[in-house]
CSV table of C-alpha atoms and ligand atoms in Angstrom, one decimal:
chain,number,residue,atom,x,y,z
U,1149,MET,CA,239.4,-23.6,-20.2
U,1150,LYS,CA,237.8,-24.9,-17.0
U,1151,ILE,CA,234.2,-24.9,-16.1
U,1152,LEU,CA,232.8,-25.4,-12.6
U,1153,GLY,CA,229.4,-27.1,-12.2
U,1154,ILE,CA,227.1,-26.9,-9.2
U,1155,GLU,CA,224.1,-29.1,-8.6
U,1156,SER,CA,221.7,-28.8,-5.6
U,1157,SER,CA,218.2,-29.3,-7.1
U,1158,CYS,CA,217.1,-32.1,-4.8
U,1159,ASP,CA,219.1,-33.9,-2.1
U,1160,ASP,CA,222.6,-34.2,-3.5
U,1161,THR,CA,225.1,-31.4,-3.1
U,1162,SER,CA,227.6,-31.7,-5.9
U,1163,VAL,CA,230.4,-29.7,-7.5
U,1164,ALA,CA,232.4,-30.7,-10.6
U,1165,ILE,CA,235.1,-29.3,-12.7
U,1166,LEU,CA,235.5,-30.1,-16.4
U,1167,ASP,CA,238.1,-28.9,-18.9
U,1168,GLY,CA,237.2,-27.5,-22.3
U,1169,GLU,CA,237.4,-31.0,-23.8
U,1170,HIS,CA,234.7,-32.3,-21.5
U,1171,ARG,CA,237.2,-34.2,-19.4
U,1172,ILE,CA,236.0,-34.7,-15.8
U,1173,LEU,CA,238.7,-33.2,-13.5
U,1174,ALA,CA,236.5,-33.5,-10.3
U,1175,ASN,CA,233.0,-34.7,-9.5
U,1176,VAL,CA,232.3,-34.6,-5.8
U,1177,VAL,CA,228.8,-35.6,-4.6
U,1178,SER,CA,227.7,-35.3,-1.0
U,1179,SER,CA,224.4,-37.3,-0.6
U,1180,GLN,CA,221.9,-36.6,2.1
U,1181,HIS,CA,220.5,-40.1,2.4
U,1182,HIS,CA,221.3,-40.3,6.0
U,1183,VAL,CA,219.2,-37.2,6.7
U,1184,HIS,CA,216.1,-38.2,4.7
U,1185,GLY,CA,216.3,-42.0,5.2
U,1186,LYS,CA,214.1,-42.1,8.3
U,1187,PHE,CA,211.4,-40.0,6.6
U,1188,GLY,CA,211.1,-42.3,3.6
U,1189,GLY,CA,211.5,-39.3,1.2
U,1190,VAL,CA,213.3,-36.0,0.8
U,1191,VAL,CA,212.2,-33.3,3.4
U,1192,PRO,CA,212.7,-30.1,1.5
U,1193,GLU,CA,213.5,-27.8,4.4
U,1194,LEU,CA,216.2,-30.2,5.7
U,1195,ALA,CA,217.6,-30.6,2.2
U,1196,SER,CA,218.2,-26.9,1.8
U,1197,ARG,CA,219.8,-26.6,5.2
U,1198,GLU,CA,222.1,-29.5,4.3
U,1199,HIS,CA,223.1,-27.9,1.0
U,1200,LEU,CA,224.0,-24.7,2.9
U,1201,ARG,CA,226.2,-26.8,5.2
U,1202,ASN,CA,227.8,-28.9,2.5
U,1203,MET,CA,228.4,-26.6,-0.4
U,1204,GLN,CA,231.6,-25.0,0.6
U,1205,PRO,CA,233.3,-28.2,1.7
U,1206,VAL,CA,232.2,-29.9,-1.5
U,1207,LEU,CA,233.6,-27.0,-3.5
U,1208,ASN,CA,236.9,-27.3,-1.6
U,1209,GLN,CA,237.1,-31.0,-2.3
U,1210,ALA,CA,236.4,-30.5,-6.0
U,1211,LEU,CA,239.2,-27.9,-6.3
U,1212,ALA,CA,241.6,-30.3,-4.5
U,1213,ASP,CA,240.6,-33.2,-6.7
U,1214,ALA,CA,241.1,-31.1,-9.9
U,1215,ASP,CA,244.3,-29.7,-8.4
U,1216,CYS,CA,243.3,-26.2,-9.2
U,1217,GLN,CA,242.1,-22.9,-7.5
U,1218,LEU,CA,239.1,-20.7,-8.0
U,1219,ALA,CA,241.2,-18.3,-10.0
U,1220,ASP,CA,241.7,-21.1,-12.6
U,1221,ILE,CA,237.9,-21.3,-13.3
U,1222,ASP,CA,236.7,-19.6,-16.5
U,1223,ALA,CA,232.9,-20.1,-16.2
U,1224,ILE,CA,230.3,-21.3,-13.7
U,1225,ALA,CA,227.3,-23.5,-14.5
U,1226,VAL,CA,224.5,-24.1,-12.0
U,1227,THR,CA,221.2,-26.0,-12.0
U,1228,TYR,CA,218.4,-23.5,-11.8
U,1229,GLY,CA,215.4,-25.9,-12.3
U,1230,PRO,CA,213.4,-28.0,-12.1
U,1231,GLY,CA,213.7,-29.0,-8.5
U,1232,LEU,CA,212.9,-28.0,-4.9
U,1233,ILE,CA,212.9,-24.2,-4.5
U,1234,GLY,CA,214.9,-24.0,-1.3
U,1235,SER,CA,217.5,-26.4,-2.6
U,1236,LEU,CA,217.8,-24.6,-5.9
U,1237,MET,CA,218.2,-21.3,-4.2
U,1238,VAL,CA,221.3,-22.4,-2.3
U,1239,GLY,CA,223.0,-23.6,-5.5
U,1240,VAL,CA,222.0,-20.6,-7.6
U,1241,ASN,CA,223.0,-18.0,-4.9
U,1242,PHE,CA,226.3,-19.8,-4.3
U,1243,ALA,CA,227.0,-19.8,-8.0
U,1244,LYS,CA,226.1,-16.1,-8.3
U,1245,ALA,CA,228.4,-15.2,-5.5
U,1246,LEU,CA,231.2,-17.1,-7.2
U,1247,ALA,CA,230.5,-15.6,-10.6
U,1248,TYR,CA,230.4,-12.1,-9.1
U,1249,GLY,CA,233.5,-12.5,-6.9
U,1250,LEU,CA,235.5,-14.1,-9.8
U,1251,ASP,CA,234.0,-11.9,-12.5
U,1252,LYS,CA,233.3,-14.9,-14.6
U,1253,PRO,CA,230.2,-15.8,-16.7
U,1254,LEU,CA,227.3,-17.7,-15.1
U,1255,ILE,CA,225.3,-20.2,-17.0
U,1256,GLY,CA,222.0,-21.6,-15.8
U,1257,VAL,CA,221.4,-25.3,-16.6
U,1258,ASN,CA,218.2,-27.3,-16.8
U,1259,HIS,CA,218.6,-30.4,-14.5
U,1260,ILE,CA,216.9,-32.8,-16.9
U,1261,ARG,CA,218.9,-31.6,-19.8
U,1262,GLY,CA,221.9,-32.2,-17.6
U,1263,HIS,CA,220.9,-35.9,-17.4
U,1264,VAL,CA,220.9,-36.0,-21.2
U,1265,SER,CA,224.3,-34.3,-21.3
U,1266,ALA,CA,225.6,-37.0,-18.9
U,1267,LEU,CA,225.2,-39.4,-21.8
U,1268,PHE,CA,227.2,-37.3,-24.2
U,1269,LEU,CA,229.8,-36.8,-21.5
U,1270,GLU,CA,230.3,-40.5,-21.1
U,1271,TYR,CA,230.0,-41.5,-24.7
U,1272,ALA,CA,231.6,-39.7,-27.6
U,1273,ASP,CA,230.0,-41.9,-30.3
U,1274,ILE,CA,226.2,-41.3,-29.8
U,1275,GLN,CA,224.6,-41.1,-33.2
U,1276,LEU,CA,221.6,-38.8,-33.6
U,1277,PRO,CA,218.6,-38.7,-33.8
U,1278,GLY,CA,218.1,-40.8,-30.8
U,1279,LEU,CA,215.5,-41.6,-28.1
U,1280,ALA,CA,216.4,-40.7,-24.5
U,1281,LEU,CA,214.6,-42.1,-21.6
U,1282,ILE,CA,215.4,-40.0,-18.5
U,1283,VAL,CA,214.0,-41.5,-15.3
U,1284,SER,CA,214.7,-40.0,-11.9
U,1285,GLY,CA,213.2,-39.5,-8.6
U,1286,GLY,CA,211.3,-36.4,-9.8
U,1287,HIS,CA,210.8,-37.0,-13.6
U,1288,THR,CA,210.1,-39.6,-16.2
U,1289,HIS,CA,210.6,-38.2,-19.7
U,1290,LEU,CA,210.9,-39.9,-23.1
U,1291,LEU,CA,212.6,-37.4,-25.4
U,1292,LEU,CA,213.5,-37.4,-29.0
U,1293,VAL,CA,217.0,-36.0,-29.3
U,1294,LYS,CA,217.5,-34.4,-32.7
U,1295,ALA,CA,220.8,-34.1,-34.6
U,1296,ASP,CA,221.3,-30.5,-33.2
U,1297,ARG,CA,220.4,-31.7,-29.7
U,1298,GLU,CA,217.0,-30.1,-29.8
U,1299,LEU,CA,214.8,-32.1,-27.4
U,1300,VAL,CA,211.2,-33.1,-28.3
U,1301,LEU,CA,209.0,-34.5,-25.6
U,1302,LEU,CA,207.3,-37.7,-26.7
U,1303,THR,CA,205.7,-38.6,-23.3
U,1304,LYS,CA,206.2,-38.0,-19.6
U,1305,THR,CA,204.4,-39.1,-16.5
U,1306,ARG,CA,201.1,-37.7,-15.6
U,1307,ASP,CA,201.5,-38.5,-11.9
U,1308,ASP,CA,204.4,-40.1,-10.0
U,1309,SER,CA,207.8,-40.6,-11.5
U,1310,ALA,CA,209.2,-44.2,-11.8
U,1311,GLY,CA,211.8,-43.4,-9.1
U,1312,GLU,CA,209.2,-42.1,-6.8
U,1313,ALA,CA,207.3,-45.4,-7.2
U,1314,PHE,CA,210.4,-47.4,-6.2
U,1315,ASP,CA,210.8,-45.0,-3.2
U,1316,LYS,CA,207.2,-45.4,-2.1
U,1317,LEU,CA,207.3,-49.2,-2.2
U,1318,ALA,CA,210.4,-49.2,-0.1
U,1319,LYS,CA,208.7,-46.8,2.3
U,1320,MET,CA,205.7,-49.2,2.6
U,1321,LEU,CA,208.1,-52.0,3.3
U,1322,GLY,CA,210.0,-49.9,5.9
U,1323,LEU,CA,213.2,-50.1,3.9
U,1324,GLY,CA,214.3,-46.4,4.0
U,1325,PHE,CA,215.3,-44.0,1.3
U,1326,PRO,CA,216.1,-44.0,-1.5
U,1327,GLY,CA,214.2,-47.1,-2.3
U,1328,GLY,CA,215.3,-47.9,-5.8
U,1329,PRO,CA,218.6,-49.7,-5.0
U,1330,VAL,CA,217.0,-51.8,-2.2
U,1331,ILE,CA,214.0,-52.9,-4.3
U,1332,ASP,CA,216.4,-53.6,-7.2
U,1333,ARG,CA,218.4,-56.0,-5.0
U,1334,MET,CA,215.3,-57.7,-3.6
U,1335,ALA,CA,213.8,-58.0,-7.1
U,1336,ALA,CA,216.8,-60.1,-8.2
U,1337,GLU,CA,215.7,-62.9,-5.9
U,1338,GLY,CA,212.0,-62.8,-6.7
U,1339,ASP,CA,209.6,-64.0,-9.3
U,1340,PRO,CA,208.5,-61.2,-11.6
U,1341,GLN,CA,205.3,-63.0,-12.4
U,1342,ALA,CA,204.1,-63.7,-8.9
U,1343,PHE,CA,202.0,-60.5,-8.7
U,1344,SER,CA,200.1,-59.0,-11.6
U,1345,PHE,CA,199.9,-55.2,-12.1
U,1346,ALA,CA,197.5,-53.7,-14.5
U,1347,PHE,CA,198.9,-51.7,-17.4
U,1348,PRO,CA,197.7,-48.1,-17.3
U,1349,ARG,CA,195.2,-47.2,-20.0
U,1350,PHE,CA,193.5,-43.8,-20.5
U,1351,SER,CA,190.2,-43.1,-22.0
U,1352,ASP,CA,191.7,-40.3,-24.0
U,1353,GLY,CA,194.1,-42.8,-25.6
U,1354,SER,CA,197.1,-40.9,-24.3
U,1355,ARG,CA,200.4,-42.7,-23.9
U,1356,ASP,CA,201.4,-40.8,-20.8
U,1357,TYR,CA,203.5,-42.7,-18.3
U,1358,SER,CA,201.7,-43.3,-15.0
U,1359,PHE,CA,203.1,-44.9,-11.9
U,1360,SER,CA,200.6,-44.1,-9.2
U,1361,GLY,CA,198.6,-47.2,-10.2
U,1362,VAL,CA,201.5,-49.7,-9.5
U,1363,LYS,CA,202.0,-48.0,-6.1
U,1364,THR,CA,198.4,-48.3,-5.1
U,1365,ALA,CA,198.2,-51.9,-6.4
U,1366,ALA,CA,201.3,-52.8,-4.3
U,1367,ALA,CA,199.7,-51.2,-1.2
U,1368,ARG,CA,196.6,-53.4,-1.8
U,1369,PHE,CA,198.8,-56.6,-2.0
U,1370,LEU,CA,200.4,-55.6,1.3
U,1371,GLU,CA,197.1,-54.9,3.0
U,1372,LYS,CA,195.5,-58.1,1.8
U,1373,ASP,CA,198.0,-60.4,3.4
U,1374,PRO,CA,200.2,-58.5,5.9
U,1375,GLN,CA,201.3,-61.8,7.5
U,1376,ALA,CA,203.0,-63.0,4.3
U,1377,PHE,CA,205.0,-59.8,4.0
U,1378,ALA,CA,206.1,-59.7,7.7
U,1379,ASP,CA,209.3,-61.7,7.2
U,1380,PRO,CA,212.0,-59.2,5.9
U,1381,ASP,CA,213.7,-62.0,4.0
U,1382,GLY,CA,210.6,-63.8,3.0
U,1383,ARG,CA,209.5,-64.9,-0.5
U,1384,ALA,CA,206.5,-62.5,-0.6
U,1385,ARG,CA,208.6,-59.4,-0.4
U,1386,LYS,CA,211.1,-60.5,-3.0
U,1387,ASP,CA,208.3,-61.6,-5.3
U,1388,LEU,CA,206.5,-58.3,-4.9
U,1389,ALA,CA,209.7,-56.3,-5.5
U,1390,ALA,CA,210.4,-58.4,-8.7
U,1391,SER,CA,206.8,-58.1,-10.0
U,1392,PHE,CA,206.7,-54.3,-9.2
U,1393,GLN,CA,210.0,-53.7,-11.0
U,1394,ALA,CA,208.9,-55.8,-14.0
U,1395,ALA,CA,205.7,-53.8,-14.3
U,1396,ILE,CA,207.6,-50.5,-14.2
U,1397,VAL,CA,210.2,-51.6,-16.7
U,1398,HIS,CA,207.5,-53.0,-19.0
U,1399,GLN,CA,205.7,-49.7,-19.1
U,1400,LEU,CA,208.8,-47.7,-19.6
U,1401,LEU,CA,210.0,-49.8,-22.5
U,1402,ASN,CA,206.5,-50.0,-24.1
U,1403,ARG,CA,206.7,-46.2,-24.8
U,1404,VAL,CA,210.2,-46.5,-26.1
U,1405,LYS,CA,209.0,-49.1,-28.6
U,1406,HIS,CA,206.2,-46.8,-29.7
U,1407,GLY,CA,208.7,-44.1,-30.1
U,1408,LEU,CA,210.9,-46.3,-32.3
U,1409,ARG,CA,207.9,-47.2,-34.4
U,1410,ARG,CA,206.8,-43.7,-35.0
U,1411,GLU,CA,210.0,-41.7,-35.3
U,1412,ARG,CA,212.0,-42.3,-38.4
U,1413,GLY,CA,215.7,-42.9,-38.5
U,1414,ILE,CA,216.3,-43.4,-34.8
U,1415,ARG,CA,220.0,-44.5,-34.5
U,1416,SER,CA,220.5,-44.6,-30.7
U,1417,LEU,CA,218.6,-45.5,-27.5
U,1418,MET,CA,219.7,-43.7,-24.4
U,1419,LEU,CA,218.9,-44.2,-20.8
U,1420,GLY,CA,219.8,-41.7,-18.0
U,1421,GLY,CA,218.7,-40.4,-14.6
U,1422,GLY,CA,218.9,-42.2,-11.2
U,1423,VAL,CA,216.6,-45.1,-12.2
U,1424,ALA,CA,219.0,-45.9,-15.0
U,1425,CYS,CA,221.0,-47.7,-12.2
U,1426,ASN,CA,218.2,-50.3,-12.1
U,1427,THR,CA,219.5,-53.6,-13.3
U,1428,GLY,CA,216.2,-54.8,-14.7
U,1429,LEU,CA,215.8,-51.6,-16.7
U,1430,ARG,CA,219.4,-51.6,-18.0
U,1431,ALA,CA,219.0,-55.2,-19.1
U,1432,ALA,CA,215.6,-54.6,-20.8
U,1433,MET,CA,217.0,-51.5,-22.7
U,1434,LYS,CA,220.0,-53.5,-23.9
U,1435,ALA,CA,217.8,-56.3,-25.0
U,1436,LEU,CA,215.6,-53.9,-26.9
U,1437,GLY,CA,218.6,-52.4,-28.7
U,1438,LEU,CA,219.7,-55.9,-29.8
U,1439,GLU,CA,216.2,-56.8,-31.0
U,1440,LYS,CA,215.8,-53.5,-32.9
U,1441,ASN,CA,219.4,-53.2,-34.0
U,1442,ARG,CA,220.0,-49.9,-32.3
U,1443,LYS,CA,223.0,-49.0,-30.2
U,1444,VAL,CA,222.2,-48.5,-26.5
U,1445,PHE,CA,223.9,-45.9,-24.3
U,1446,ILE,CA,223.3,-46.0,-20.5
U,1447,THR,CA,225.1,-43.7,-18.1
U,1448,ALA,CA,227.3,-45.4,-15.5
U,1449,PRO,CA,225.7,-45.3,-12.0
U,1450,LYS,CA,228.0,-42.4,-10.9
U,1451,LEU,CA,226.7,-40.2,-13.8
U,1452,SER,CA,223.1,-41.5,-13.6
U,1453,THR,CA,222.2,-40.2,-10.1
U,1454,ASP,CA,222.4,-36.5,-9.5
U,1455,ASN,CA,225.9,-35.1,-10.0
U,1456,ALA,CA,227.5,-31.8,-11.1
U,1457,ALA,CA,229.6,-33.2,-13.9
U,1458,MET,CA,226.5,-33.5,-16.0
U,1459,ILE,CA,225.6,-29.9,-15.1
U,1460,ALA,CA,229.1,-28.7,-16.0
U,1461,ALA,CA,228.8,-30.7,-19.3
U,1462,GLU,CA,225.5,-29.1,-20.3
U,1463,GLY,CA,226.9,-25.7,-19.1
U,1464,LEU,CA,230.0,-26.1,-21.3
U,1465,ARG,CA,227.8,-26.9,-24.3
U,1466,LEU,CA,225.8,-23.8,-23.7
U,1467,TYR,CA,228.9,-21.7,-23.0
U,1468,GLN,CA,230.4,-22.8,-26.3
U,1469,GLN,CA,227.1,-21.6,-28.0
U,1470,GLY,CA,227.5,-18.2,-26.3
U,1471,VAL,CA,224.8,-18.6,-23.7
U,1472,ARG,CA,225.3,-16.3,-20.6
U,1473,HIS,CA,222.7,-15.8,-17.9
U,1474,GLY,CA,224.4,-13.4,-15.6
U,1475,LEU,CA,223.4,-12.4,-12.1
U,1476,ALA,CA,219.7,-12.0,-12.9
U,1477,LEU,CA,219.4,-15.8,-12.9
U,1478,SER,CA,216.8,-17.1,-10.5
U,1479,PRO,CA,215.5,-20.6,-9.7
U,1480,GLU,CA,212.6,-22.0,-11.8
U,1481,VAL,CA,210.9,-24.8,-10.0
U,1482,ARG,CA,208.9,-26.0,-13.0
U,1483,LEU,CA,211.4,-25.4,-15.8
U,1484,LYS,CA,210.6,-27.5,-18.9
U,1485,ALA,CA,213.2,-29.8,-20.2
U,1486,TYR,CA,212.2,-29.8,-23.9
U,1487,ASP,CA,212.0,-27.4,-26.8
U,1488,SER,CA,208.9,-28.8,-28.3
U,1489,VAL,CA,206.2,-31.4,-27.8
U,1490,ALA,CA,205.1,-34.2,-30.2
U,1491,LEU,CA,203.2,-36.7,-28.0
U,1492,LEU,CA,203.2,-40.3,-29.0
Y,1353,LIG,O1,218.3,-38.6,-10.8
Y,1353,LIG,P1,218.3,-38.8,-9.4
Y,1353,LIG,O2,219.6,-39.1,-8.6
Y,1353,LIG,O3,217.6,-37.7,-8.6
Y,1353,LIG,C1,216.5,-37.0,-9.2
Y,1353,LIG,O4,216.8,-36.1,-10.1
Y,1353,LIG,O5,215.4,-37.2,-8.8
Y,1353,LIG,O6,217.3,-40.1,-9.1
Y,1353,LIG,C2,217.1,-40.6,-7.8
Y,1353,LIG,C3,216.1,-41.7,-8.0
Y,1353,LIG,C4,215.5,-42.2,-6.7
Y,1353,LIG,O7,214.1,-42.3,-6.8
Y,1353,LIG,C5,216.1,-43.6,-6.5
Y,1353,LIG,O8,215.2,-44.5,-5.8
Y,1353,LIG,C6,216.2,-44.0,-7.9
Y,1353,LIG,O9,216.7,-42.9,-8.6
Y,1353,LIG,N1,217.2,-45.1,-8.1
Y,1353,LIG,C7,216.8,-46.4,-8.5
Y,1353,LIG,C8,218.0,-47.2,-8.4
Y,1353,LIG,N2,219.0,-46.4,-8.0
Y,1353,LIG,C9,218.5,-45.1,-7.8
Y,1353,LIG,N3,215.6,-46.9,-8.9
Y,1353,LIG,C10,215.6,-48.2,-9.2
Y,1353,LIG,N4,216.6,-49.0,-9.2
Y,1353,LIG,C11,217.9,-48.5,-8.8
Y,1353,LIG,N5,218.9,-49.4,-8.8
Y,1354,LIG,ZN1,218.2,-36.0,-11.4
């Protein structure tokens, strides 16, 4: 059994091939950072054009890496949401054409559920129920993962995602896109207590995540003393990056702690999505696991940022449950990642 996964929901074109035992035979990712870098964020129209250009060569490379041919593929999984409409359309239509041409089943995969599946692809020993914090450029979700892999939303962001906040600070500092990795590196040399960021509190008592406040606060710090931030290697930039990152990590972990307090019997803590690459967040999650005596699972960087192996993994899980979408599948920009909601 071989399943082919296709991911094109945002700015990475990726094709992966997994065998029936969830072994990764190929996972090719073509990133578009060089295209969007100068704009400080993903330009949707350019992203879909790049996907069109890259999809076939990426597929060819994946087949070569897996040492197989299209005729060896038994099923096709593709991200159909959430994401950018133009980008999703390229992947979904490409997948449909393959499924039609090869006469093989087509399975639509939810991108965020794909990030959850990346954890199970990498680790065979995750004990459930667990809490999964999925943080990417477009989403920030804290999910309860039940024993049968049912996903319950505990909280999500009401405005920007954490990844978006990193990207926006980098843009304000003229550091290109994506901003997370650059801010992460700068933060390592700064003082996380140099700047203070208010913790978001809502009058309705909700425990939503919110990252637009840290972004605005950072903009104020920059406006107040532009001179201090002018030196690209100066103290002020490093301190701001460190304090900004610490504020984001603190907020992310605060909700995980609430989740642990409220949900009974949590056995694992999981972290996935592109922001799971963040060294500060990884360290904080591991420390929380030690403190609370829970095992921590964090995807390796290659499986944290967008990739088709996670889509193929989720697709294979659905395929084994008998799910088939067929050629009527169409992109759903606002597809929900969870089965039910039980807000913190
Ligand atoms: O999951 P992903 O590849 O794409 C989406 O589904 O959005 O996540 C990309 C996001 C970007 O916002 C990027 O800045 C962020 O992940 N990111 C990081 C780091 N590496 C990537 N954020 C903070 N620290 C990092 N080291
Ligand atoms: Zn993602």
